[in-house]
Amino acid sequence: MEKTQSSLHSPTNGSLITILSIDGGGIRGIIAGVILKFLEFELQKLDGKHVRLADYFHMVAGTSTGGLVAAMLTTPNKNNCPLYCMLLKISSPFI
């Protein structure tokens, strides 16, 4: 995945490590998914359509449903796009 130039992007030369932790909870995992999709949408407004949420974190982790979402955020498909991209293209703007 491409690096971005935004000041929001996590630093790679400092001692700060950014971690995205996604809570599980079965069907409540949809709430986290909606929030993450909205966050990525807003980041793409700032840094361009090529930006992915996982680009802003050193580590992504989760429990239960959150673990599945974390895996989909960080696993690229054949087009080097996270697996969750395929799911989001068939859904409404924020679900």
PDB file of N, CA and C in Angstrom:
ATOM      1  N   MET A   1       0.830  -1.175   0.000  1.00  0.00           N
ATOM      2  CA  MET A   1       0.000   0.000   0.000  1.00  0.00           C
ATOM      3  C   MET A   1       0.877   1.241   0.000  1.00  0.00           C
ATOM      4  N   GLU A   2       0.389   2.269  -0.633  1.00  0.00           N
ATOM      5  CA  GLU A   2       1.165   3.478  -0.792  1.00  0.00           C
ATOM      6  C   GLU A   2       1.209   4.296   0.491  1.00  0.00           C
ATOM      7  N   LYS A   3       2.317   4.993   0.686  1.00  0.00           N
ATOM      8  CA  LYS A   3       2.457   5.897   1.824  1.00  0.00           C
ATOM      9  C   LYS A   3       1.802   7.228   1.486  1.00  0.00           C
ATOM     10  N   THR A   4       1.300   7.895   2.496  1.00  0.00           N
ATOM     11  CA  THR A   4       0.656   9.186   2.283  1.00  0.00           C
ATOM     12  C   THR A   4       1.546  10.300   2.816  1.00  0.00           C
ATOM     13  N   GLN A   5       1.243  11.526   2.443  1.00  0.00           N
ATOM     14  CA  GLN A   5       2.015  12.682   2.852  1.00  0.00           C
ATOM     15  C   GLN A   5       1.321  13.495   3.939  1.00  0.00           C
ATOM     16  N   SER A   6       0.174  13.075   4.405  1.00  0.00           N
ATOM     17  CA  SER A   6      -0.597  13.823   5.379  1.00  0.00           C
ATOM     18  C   SER A   6       0.129  13.919   6.720  1.00  0.00           C
ATOM     19  N   SER A   7      -0.091  15.028   7.406  1.00  0.00           N
ATOM     20  CA  SER A   7       0.456  15.156   8.754  1.00  0.00           C
ATOM     21  C   SER A   7      -0.278  14.232   9.717  1.00  0.00           C
ATOM     22  N   LEU A   8      -1.420  13.692   9.278  1.00  0.00           N
ATOM     23  CA  LEU A   8      -2.153  12.754  10.112  1.00  0.00           C
ATOM     24  C   LEU A   8      -1.542  11.365  10.092  1.00  0.00           C
ATOM     25  N   HIS A   9      -0.723  11.090   9.080  1.00  0.00           N
ATOM     26  CA  HIS A   9      -0.145   9.761   8.926  1.00  0.00           C
ATOM     27  C   HIS A   9       0.788   9.470  10.094  1.00  0.00           C
ATOM     28  N   SER A  10       0.777   8.245  10.556  1.00  0.00           N
ATOM     29  CA  SER A  10       1.589   7.873  11.708  1.00  0.00           C
ATOM     30  C   SER A  10       3.073   7.991  11.387  1.00  0.00           C
ATOM     31  N   PRO A  11       3.862   8.510  12.329  1.00  0.00           N
ATOM     32  CA  PRO A  11       5.296   8.669  12.094  1.00  0.00           C
ATOM     33  C   PRO A  11       5.994   7.309  12.109  1.00  0.00           C
ATOM     34  N   THR A  12       7.002   7.160  11.272  1.00  0.00           N
ATOM     35  CA  THR A  12       7.750   5.907  11.248  1.00  0.00           C
ATOM     36  C   THR A  12       9.134   6.059  11.839  1.00  0.00           C
ATOM     37  N   ASN A  13       9.552   7.284  12.093  1.00  0.00           N
ATOM     38  CA  ASN A  13      10.905   7.483  12.605  1.00  0.00           C
ATOM     39  C   ASN A  13      10.926   7.902  14.073  1.00  0.00           C
ATOM     40  N   GLY A  14       9.803   7.950  14.717  1.00  0.00           N
ATOM     41  CA  GLY A  14       9.748   8.343  16.122  1.00  0.00           C
ATOM     42  C   GLY A  14       9.481   7.156  17.025  1.00  0.00           C
ATOM     43  N   SER A  15       9.230   7.433  18.273  1.00  0.00           N
ATOM     44  CA  SER A  15       8.972   6.359  19.228  1.00  0.00           C
ATOM     45  C   SER A  15       7.473   6.093  19.389  1.00  0.00           C
ATOM     46  N   LEU A  16       6.642   6.854  18.688  1.00  0.00           N
ATOM     47  CA  LEU A  16       5.199   6.674  18.770  1.00  0.00           C
ATOM     48  C   LEU A  16       4.758   5.507  17.899  1.00  0.00           C
ATOM     49  N   ILE A  17       4.026   4.581  18.489  1.00  0.00           N
ATOM     50  CA  ILE A  17       3.479   3.447  17.748  1.00  0.00           C
ATOM     51  C   ILE A  17       1.964   3.549  17.830  1.00  0.00           C
ATOM     52  N   THR A  18       1.304   3.491  16.681  1.00  0.00           N
ATOM     53  CA  THR A  18      -0.146   3.609  16.645  1.00  0.00           C
ATOM     54  C   THR A  18      -0.774   2.230  16.486  1.00  0.00           C
ATOM     55  N   ILE A  19      -1.793   1.974  17.290  1.00  0.00           N
ATOM     56  CA  ILE A  19      -2.479   0.685  17.290  1.00  0.00           C
ATOM     57  C   ILE A  19      -3.974   0.928  17.152  1.00  0.00           C
ATOM     58  N   LEU A  20      -4.588   0.233  16.223  1.00  0.00           N
ATOM     59  CA  LEU A  20      -6.038   0.260  16.085  1.00  0.00           C
ATOM     60  C   LEU A  20      -6.561  -1.020  16.721  1.00  0.00           C
ATOM     61  N   SER A  21      -7.326  -0.881  17.777  1.00  0.00           N
ATOM     62  CA  SER A  21      -7.902  -2.017  18.474  1.00  0.00           C
ATOM     63  C   SER A  21      -9.413  -1.999  18.249  1.00  0.00           C
ATOM     64  N   ILE A  22      -9.924  -3.092  17.686  1.00  0.00           N
ATOM     65  CA  ILE A  22     -11.336  -3.163  17.322  1.00  0.00           C
ATOM     66  C   ILE A  22     -12.023  -4.173  18.226  1.00  0.00           C
ATOM     67  N   ASP A  23     -13.016  -3.722  18.959  1.00  0.00           N
ATOM     68  CA  ASP A  23     -13.750  -4.584  19.884  1.00  0.00           C
ATOM     69  C   ASP A  23     -14.657  -5.527  19.112  1.00  0.00           C
ATOM     70  N   GLY A  24     -14.905  -6.667  19.684  1.00  0.00           N
ATOM     71  CA  GLY A  24     -15.801  -7.641  19.076  1.00  0.00           C
ATOM     72  C   GLY A  24     -17.225  -7.413  19.542  1.00  0.00           C
ATOM     73  N   GLY A  25     -17.966  -8.470  19.676  1.00  0.00           N
ATOM     74  CA  GLY A  25     -19.322  -8.341  20.175  1.00  0.00           C
ATOM     75  C   GLY A  25     -20.382  -8.801  19.201  1.00  0.00           C
ATOM     76  N   GLY A  26     -20.024  -9.695  18.299  1.00  0.00           N
ATOM     77  CA  GLY A  26     -21.026 -10.228  17.391  1.00  0.00           C
ATOM     78  C   GLY A  26     -21.609  -9.170  16.482  1.00  0.00           C
ATOM     79  N   ILE A  27     -22.912  -9.040  16.514  1.00  0.00           N
ATOM     80  CA  ILE A  27     -23.609  -8.110  15.628  1.00  0.00           C
ATOM     81  C   ILE A  27     -23.217  -6.661  15.915  1.00  0.00           C
ATOM     82  N   ARG A  28     -22.773  -6.368  17.133  1.00  0.00           N
ATOM     83  CA  ARG A  28     -22.329  -5.005  17.448  1.00  0.00           C
ATOM     84  C   ARG A  28     -21.072  -4.633  16.683  1.00  0.00           C
ATOM     85  N   GLY A  29     -20.390  -5.635  16.108  1.00  0.00           N
ATOM     86  CA  GLY A  29     -19.227  -5.361  15.272  1.00  0.00           C
ATOM     87  C   GLY A  29     -19.576  -4.523  14.061  1.00  0.00           C
ATOM     88  N   ILE A  30     -20.845  -4.536  13.670  1.00  0.00           N
ATOM     89  CA  ILE A  30     -21.297  -3.702  12.546  1.00  0.00           C
ATOM     90  C   ILE A  30     -21.094  -2.231  12.875  1.00  0.00           C
ATOM     91  N   ILE A  31     -21.295  -1.867  14.131  1.00  0.00           N
ATOM     92  CA  ILE A  31     -21.110  -0.470  14.543  1.00  0.00           C
ATOM     93  C   ILE A  31     -19.668  -0.042  14.303  1.00  0.00           C
ATOM     94  N   ALA A  32     -18.727  -0.879  14.731  1.00  0.00           N
ATOM     95  CA  ALA A  32     -17.306  -0.572  14.509  1.00  0.00           C
ATOM     96  C   ALA A  32     -17.015  -0.483  13.015  1.00  0.00           C
ATOM     97  N   GLY A  33     -17.602  -1.373  12.227  1.00  0.00           N
ATOM     98  CA  GLY A  33     -17.392  -1.351  10.786  1.00  0.00           C
ATOM     99  C   GLY A  33     -17.882  -0.067  10.148  1.00  0.00           C
ATOM    100  N   VAL A  34     -19.037   0.404  10.572  1.00  0.00           N
ATOM    101  CA  VAL A  34     -19.594   1.651  10.029  1.00  0.00           C
ATOM    102  C   VAL A  34     -18.693   2.832  10.391  1.00  0.00           C
ATOM    103  N   ILE A  35     -18.224   2.860  11.621  1.00  0.00           N
ATOM    104  CA  ILE A  35     -17.350   3.953  12.064  1.00  0.00           C
ATOM    105  C   ILE A  35     -16.030   3.922  11.293  1.00  0.00           C
ATOM    106  N   LEU A  36     -15.457   2.736  11.121  1.00  0.00           N
ATOM    107  CA  LEU A  36     -14.189   2.618  10.400  1.00  0.00           C
ATOM    108  C   LEU A  36     -14.341   3.014   8.931  1.00  0.00           C
ATOM    109  N   LYS A  37     -15.453   2.636   8.334  1.00  0.00           N
ATOM    110  CA  LYS A  37     -15.693   3.007   6.936  1.00  0.00           C
ATOM    111  C   LYS A  37     -15.802   4.526   6.814  1.00  0.00           C
ATOM    112  N   PHE A  38     -16.525   5.166   7.734  1.00  0.00           N
ATOM    113  CA  PHE A  38     -16.653   6.613   7.710  1.00  0.00           C
ATOM    114  C   PHE A  38     -15.291   7.279   7.902  1.00  0.00           C
ATOM    115  N   LEU A  39     -14.491   6.764   8.841  1.00  0.00           N
ATOM    116  CA  LEU A  39     -13.167   7.325   9.095  1.00  0.00           C
ATOM    117  C   LEU A  39     -12.294   7.230   7.841  1.00  0.00           C
ATOM    118  N   GLU A  40     -12.302   6.080   7.175  1.00  0.00           N
ATOM    119  CA  GLU A  40     -11.508   5.939   5.955  1.00  0.00           C
ATOM    120  C   GLU A  40     -12.007   6.894   4.870  1.00  0.00           C
ATOM    121  N   PHE A  41     -13.308   7.046   4.750  1.00  0.00           N
ATOM    122  CA  PHE A  41     -13.895   7.971   3.772  1.00  0.00           C
ATOM    123  C   PHE A  41     -13.381   9.391   4.010  1.00  0.00           C
ATOM    124  N   GLU A  42     -13.351   9.818   5.265  1.00  0.00           N
ATOM    125  CA  GLU A  42     -12.872  11.164   5.607  1.00  0.00           C
ATOM    126  C   GLU A  42     -11.377  11.295   5.349  1.00  0.00           C
ATOM    127  N   LEU A  43     -10.598  10.254   5.649  1.00  0.00           N
ATOM    128  CA  LEU A  43      -9.158  10.298   5.392  1.00  0.00           C
ATOM    129  C   LEU A  43      -8.879  10.362   3.894  1.00  0.00           C
ATOM    130  N   GLN A  44      -9.707   9.701   3.101  1.00  0.00           N
ATOM    131  CA  GLN A  44      -9.531   9.749   1.654  1.00  0.00           C
ATOM    132  C   GLN A  44      -9.823  11.142   1.102  1.00  0.00           C
ATOM    133  N   LYS A  45     -10.700  11.876   1.748  1.00  0.00           N
ATOM    134  CA  LYS A  45     -10.944  13.261   1.343  1.00  0.00           C
ATOM    135  C   LYS A  45      -9.681  14.100   1.526  1.00  0.00           C
ATOM    136  N   LEU A  46      -8.933  13.818   2.597  1.00  0.00           N
ATOM    137  CA  LEU A  46      -7.726  14.583   2.900  1.00  0.00           C
ATOM    138  C   LEU A  46      -6.521  14.145   2.078  1.00  0.00           C
ATOM    139  N   ASP A  47      -6.351  12.839   1.903  1.00  0.00           N
ATOM    140  CA  ASP A  47      -5.110  12.317   1.336  1.00  0.00           C
ATOM    141  C   ASP A  47      -5.246  11.621  -0.011  1.00  0.00           C
ATOM    142  N   GLY A  48      -6.447  11.480  -0.537  1.00  0.00           N
ATOM    143  CA  GLY A  48      -6.628  10.849  -1.837  1.00  0.00           C
ATOM    144  C   GLY A  48      -7.283   9.480  -1.746  1.00  0.00           C
ATOM    145  N   LYS A  49      -7.877   9.052  -2.850  1.00  0.00           N
ATOM    146  CA  LYS A  49      -8.636   7.798  -2.883  1.00  0.00           C
ATOM    147  C   LYS A  49      -7.780   6.556  -2.674  1.00  0.00           C
ATOM    148  N   HIS A  50      -6.476   6.644  -2.875  1.00  0.00           N
ATOM    149  CA  HIS A  50      -5.613   5.476  -2.717  1.00  0.00           C
ATOM    150  C   HIS A  50      -5.367   5.103  -1.253  1.00  0.00           C
ATOM    151  N   VAL A  51      -5.707   5.985  -0.332  1.00  0.00           N
ATOM    152  CA  VAL A  51      -5.425   5.792   1.090  1.00  0.00           C
ATOM    153  C   VAL A  51      -6.346   4.729   1.687  1.00  0.00           C
ATOM    154  N   ARG A  52      -5.796   3.889   2.530  1.00  0.00           N
ATOM    155  CA  ARG A  52      -6.557   2.882   3.259  1.00  0.00           C
ATOM    156  C   ARG A  52      -6.337   3.100   4.752  1.00  0.00           C
ATOM    157  N   LEU A  53      -7.329   2.785   5.529  1.00  0.00           N
ATOM    158  CA  LEU A  53      -7.277   2.989   6.974  1.00  0.00           C
ATOM    159  C   LEU A  53      -6.055   2.322   7.596  1.00  0.00           C
ATOM    160  N   ALA A  54      -5.713   1.146   7.140  1.00  0.00           N
ATOM    161  CA  ALA A  54      -4.574   0.416   7.703  1.00  0.00           C
ATOM    162  C   ALA A  54      -3.255   1.158   7.503  1.00  0.00           C
ATOM    163  N   ASP A  55      -3.188   2.086   6.545  1.00  0.00           N
ATOM    164  CA  ASP A  55      -1.966   2.854   6.306  1.00  0.00           C
ATOM    165  C   ASP A  55      -1.622   3.774   7.473  1.00  0.00           C
ATOM    166  N   TYR A  56      -2.562   4.060   8.332  1.00  0.00           N
ATOM    167  CA  TYR A  56      -2.364   5.013   9.417  1.00  0.00           C
ATOM    168  C   TYR A  56      -1.981   4.358  10.740  1.00  0.00           C
ATOM    169  N   PHE A  57      -1.848   3.051  10.760  1.00  0.00           N
ATOM    170  CA  PHE A  57      -1.556   2.339  12.001  1.00  0.00           C
ATOM    171  C   PHE A  57      -0.402   1.370  11.807  1.00  0.00           C
ATOM    172  N   HIS A  58       0.418   1.233  12.851  1.00  0.00           N
ATOM    173  CA  HIS A  58       1.494   0.248  12.830  1.00  0.00           C
ATOM    174  C   HIS A  58       0.950  -1.163  13.063  1.00  0.00           C
ATOM    175  N   MET A  59      -0.093  -1.261  13.874  1.00  0.00           N
ATOM    176  CA  MET A  59      -0.661  -2.560  14.215  1.00  0.00           C
ATOM    177  C   MET A  59      -2.178  -2.442  14.274  1.00  0.00           C
ATOM    178  N   VAL A  60      -2.858  -3.467  13.791  1.00  0.00           N
ATOM    179  CA  VAL A  60      -4.312  -3.534  13.855  1.00  0.00           C
ATOM    180  C   VAL A  60      -4.664  -4.857  14.524  1.00  0.00           C
ATOM    181  N   ALA A  61      -5.481  -4.794  15.582  1.00  0.00           N
ATOM    182  CA  ALA A  61      -5.845  -5.999  16.324  1.00  0.00           C
ATOM    183  C   ALA A  61      -7.312  -5.927  16.704  1.00  0.00           C
ATOM    184  N   GLY A  62      -7.877  -7.062  17.043  1.00  0.00           N
ATOM    185  CA  GLY A  62      -9.265  -7.079  17.457  1.00  0.00           C
ATOM    186  C   GLY A  62      -9.633  -8.373  18.139  1.00  0.00           C
ATOM    187  N   THR A  63     -10.779  -8.355  18.798  1.00  0.00           N
ATOM    188  CA  THR A  63     -11.291  -9.556  19.456  1.00  0.00           C
ATOM    189  C   THR A  63     -12.601  -9.950  18.799  1.00  0.00           C
ATOM    190  N   SER A  64     -12.810 -11.236  18.638  1.00  0.00           N
ATOM    191  CA  SER A  64     -14.039 -11.771  18.069  1.00  0.00           C
ATOM    192  C   SER A  64     -14.311 -11.151  16.699  1.00  0.00           C
ATOM    193  N   THR A  65     -15.447 -10.519  16.524  1.00  0.00           N
ATOM    194  CA  THR A  65     -15.771  -9.885  15.252  1.00  0.00           C
ATOM    195  C   THR A  65     -14.733  -8.832  14.890  1.00  0.00           C
ATOM    196  N   GLY A  66     -14.218  -8.125  15.876  1.00  0.00           N
ATOM    197  CA  GLY A  66     -13.170  -7.127  15.644  1.00  0.00           C
ATOM    198  C   GLY A  66     -11.914  -7.746  15.059  1.00  0.00           C
ATOM    199  N   GLY A  67     -11.601  -8.976  15.446  1.00  0.00           N
ATOM    200  CA  GLY A  67     -10.456  -9.684  14.882  1.00  0.00           C
ATOM    201  C   GLY A  67     -10.654  -9.985  13.407  1.00  0.00           C
ATOM    202  N   LEU A  68     -11.884 -10.339  13.054  1.00  0.00           N
ATOM    203  CA  LEU A  68     -12.191 -10.576  11.636  1.00  0.00           C
ATOM    204  C   LEU A  68     -12.067  -9.294  10.830  1.00  0.00           C
ATOM    205  N   VAL A  69     -12.574  -8.202  11.387  1.00  0.00           N
ATOM    206  CA  VAL A  69     -12.466  -6.906  10.710  1.00  0.00           C
ATOM    207  C   VAL A  69     -10.993  -6.509  10.585  1.00  0.00           C
ATOM    208  N   ALA A  70     -10.200  -6.723  11.640  1.00  0.00           N
ATOM    209  CA  ALA A  70      -8.770  -6.400  11.604  1.00  0.00           C
ATOM    210  C   ALA A  70      -8.063  -7.193  10.513  1.00  0.00           C
ATOM    211  N   ALA A  71      -8.391  -8.464  10.390  1.00  0.00           N
ATOM    212  CA  ALA A  71      -7.777  -9.299   9.351  1.00  0.00           C
ATOM    213  C   ALA A  71      -8.151  -8.788   7.963  1.00  0.00           C
ATOM    214  N   MET A  72      -9.396  -8.390   7.790  1.00  0.00           N
ATOM    215  CA  MET A  72      -9.840  -7.907   6.487  1.00  0.00           C
ATOM    216  C   MET A  72      -9.247  -6.532   6.161  1.00  0.00           C
ATOM    217  N   LEU A  73      -8.935  -5.734   7.184  1.00  0.00           N
ATOM    218  CA  LEU A  73      -8.323  -4.422   6.962  1.00  0.00           C
ATOM    219  C   LEU A  73      -6.880  -4.543   6.498  1.00  0.00           C
ATOM    220  N   THR A  74      -6.204  -5.614   6.904  1.00  0.00           N
ATOM    221  CA  THR A  74      -4.768  -5.711   6.672  1.00  0.00           C
ATOM    222  C   THR A  74      -4.369  -6.758   5.636  1.00  0.00           C
ATOM    223  N   THR A  75      -5.302  -7.537   5.123  1.00  0.00           N
ATOM    224  CA  THR A  75      -4.994  -8.570   4.139  1.00  0.00           C
ATOM    225  C   THR A  75      -5.338  -8.059   2.743  1.00  0.00           C
ATOM    226  N   PRO A  76      -4.329  -7.902   1.876  1.00  0.00           N
ATOM    227  CA  PRO A  76      -4.618  -7.379   0.534  1.00  0.00           C
ATOM    228  C   PRO A  76      -5.177  -8.450  -0.402  1.00  0.00           C
ATOM    229  N   ASN A  77      -5.998  -8.017  -1.338  1.00  0.00           N
ATOM    230  CA  ASN A  77      -6.475  -8.922  -2.382  1.00  0.00           C
ATOM    231  C   ASN A  77      -5.509  -8.853  -3.557  1.00  0.00           C
ATOM    232  N   LYS A  78      -5.868  -9.411  -4.693  1.00  0.00           N
ATOM    233  CA  LYS A  78      -4.958  -9.442  -5.846  1.00  0.00           C
ATOM    234  C   LYS A  78      -4.665  -8.056  -6.409  1.00  0.00           C
ATOM    235  N   ASN A  79      -5.505  -7.057  -6.103  1.00  0.00           N
ATOM    236  CA  ASN A  79      -5.287  -5.673  -6.562  1.00  0.00           C
ATOM    237  C   ASN A  79      -4.612  -4.816  -5.506  1.00  0.00           C
ATOM    238  N   ASN A  80      -4.072  -5.443  -4.460  1.00  0.00           N
ATOM    239  CA  ASN A  80      -3.416  -4.772  -3.339  1.00  0.00           C
ATOM    240  C   ASN A  80      -4.362  -3.844  -2.584  1.00  0.00           C
ATOM    241  N   CYS A  81      -5.625  -4.188  -2.597  1.00  0.00           N
ATOM    242  CA  CYS A  81      -6.654  -3.471  -1.850  1.00  0.00           C
ATOM    243  C   CYS A  81      -7.081  -4.389  -0.702  1.00  0.00           C
ATOM    244  N   PRO A  82      -7.316  -3.858   0.504  1.00  0.00           N
ATOM    245  CA  PRO A  82      -7.747  -4.729   1.600  1.00  0.00           C
ATOM    246  C   PRO A  82      -8.994  -5.521   1.228  1.00  0.00           C
ATOM    247  N   LEU A  83      -9.108  -6.728   1.753  1.00  0.00           N
ATOM    248  CA  LEU A  83     -10.237  -7.593   1.440  1.00  0.00           C
ATOM    249  C   LEU A  83     -11.574  -6.928   1.706  1.00  0.00           C
ATOM    250  N   TYR A  84     -11.643  -6.086   2.712  1.00  0.00           N
ATOM    251  CA  TYR A  84     -12.921  -5.472   3.044  1.00  0.00           C
ATOM    252  C   TYR A  84     -13.403  -4.529   1.955  1.00  0.00           C
ATOM    253  N   CYS A  85     -12.520  -4.077   1.048  1.00  0.00           N
ATOM    254  CA  CYS A  85     -12.935  -3.193  -0.053  1.00  0.00           C
ATOM    255  C   CYS A  85     -14.041  -3.832  -0.870  1.00  0.00           C
ATOM    256  N   MET A  86     -13.925  -5.133  -1.103  1.00  0.00           N
ATOM    257  CA  MET A  86     -14.921  -5.819  -1.924  1.00  0.00           C
ATOM    258  C   MET A  86     -16.291  -5.768  -1.260  1.00  0.00           C
ATOM    259  N   LEU A  87     -16.324  -5.883   0.061  1.00  0.00           N
ATOM    260  CA  LEU A  87     -17.589  -5.842   0.780  1.00  0.00           C
ATOM    261  C   LEU A  87     -18.189  -4.447   0.781  1.00  0.00           C
ATOM    262  N   LEU A  88     -17.355  -3.438   0.918  1.00  0.00           N
ATOM    263  CA  LEU A  88     -17.836  -2.081   1.022  1.00  0.00           C
ATOM    264  C   LEU A  88     -18.361  -1.550  -0.294  1.00  0.00           C
ATOM    265  N   LYS A  89     -17.875  -2.065  -1.416  1.00  0.00           N
ATOM    266  CA  LYS A  89     -18.327  -1.588  -2.717  1.00  0.00           C
ATOM    267  C   LYS A  89     -19.767  -1.975  -3.005  1.00  0.00           C
ATOM    268  N   ILE A  90     -20.265  -3.019  -2.359  1.00  0.00           N
ATOM    269  CA  ILE A  90     -21.624  -3.450  -2.626  1.00  0.00           C
ATOM    270  C   ILE A  90     -22.608  -2.934  -1.590  1.00  0.00           C
ATOM    271  N   SER A  91     -22.126  -2.173  -0.622  1.00  0.00           N
ATOM    272  CA  SER A  91     -23.000  -1.667   0.444  1.00  0.00           C
ATOM    273  C   SER A  91     -23.293  -0.197   0.238  1.00  0.00           C
ATOM    274  N   SER A  92     -24.142   0.327   1.103  1.00  0.00           N
ATOM    275  CA  SER A  92     -24.466   1.754   1.042  1.00  0.00           C
ATOM    276  C   SER A  92     -23.271   2.567   1.501  1.00  0.00           C
ATOM    277  N   PRO A  93     -23.288   3.907   1.379  1.00  0.00           N
ATOM    278  CA  PRO A  93     -22.122   4.725   1.685  1.00  0.00           C
ATOM    279  C   PRO A  93     -21.510   4.513   3.074  1.00  0.00           C
ATOM    280  N   PHE A  94     -22.300   4.239   4.082  1.00  0.00           N
ATOM    281  CA  PHE A  94     -21.720   4.095   5.413  1.00  0.00           C
ATOM    282  C   PHE A  94     -22.110   2.806   6.112  1.00  0.00           C
ATOM    283  N   ILE A  95     -22.524   1.817   5.373  1.00  0.00           N
ATOM    284  CA  ILE A  95     -22.822   0.514   5.985  1.00  0.00           C
ATOM    285  C   ILE A  95     -22.164  -0.553   5.156  1.00  0.00           C
TER     286      ILE A  95
END
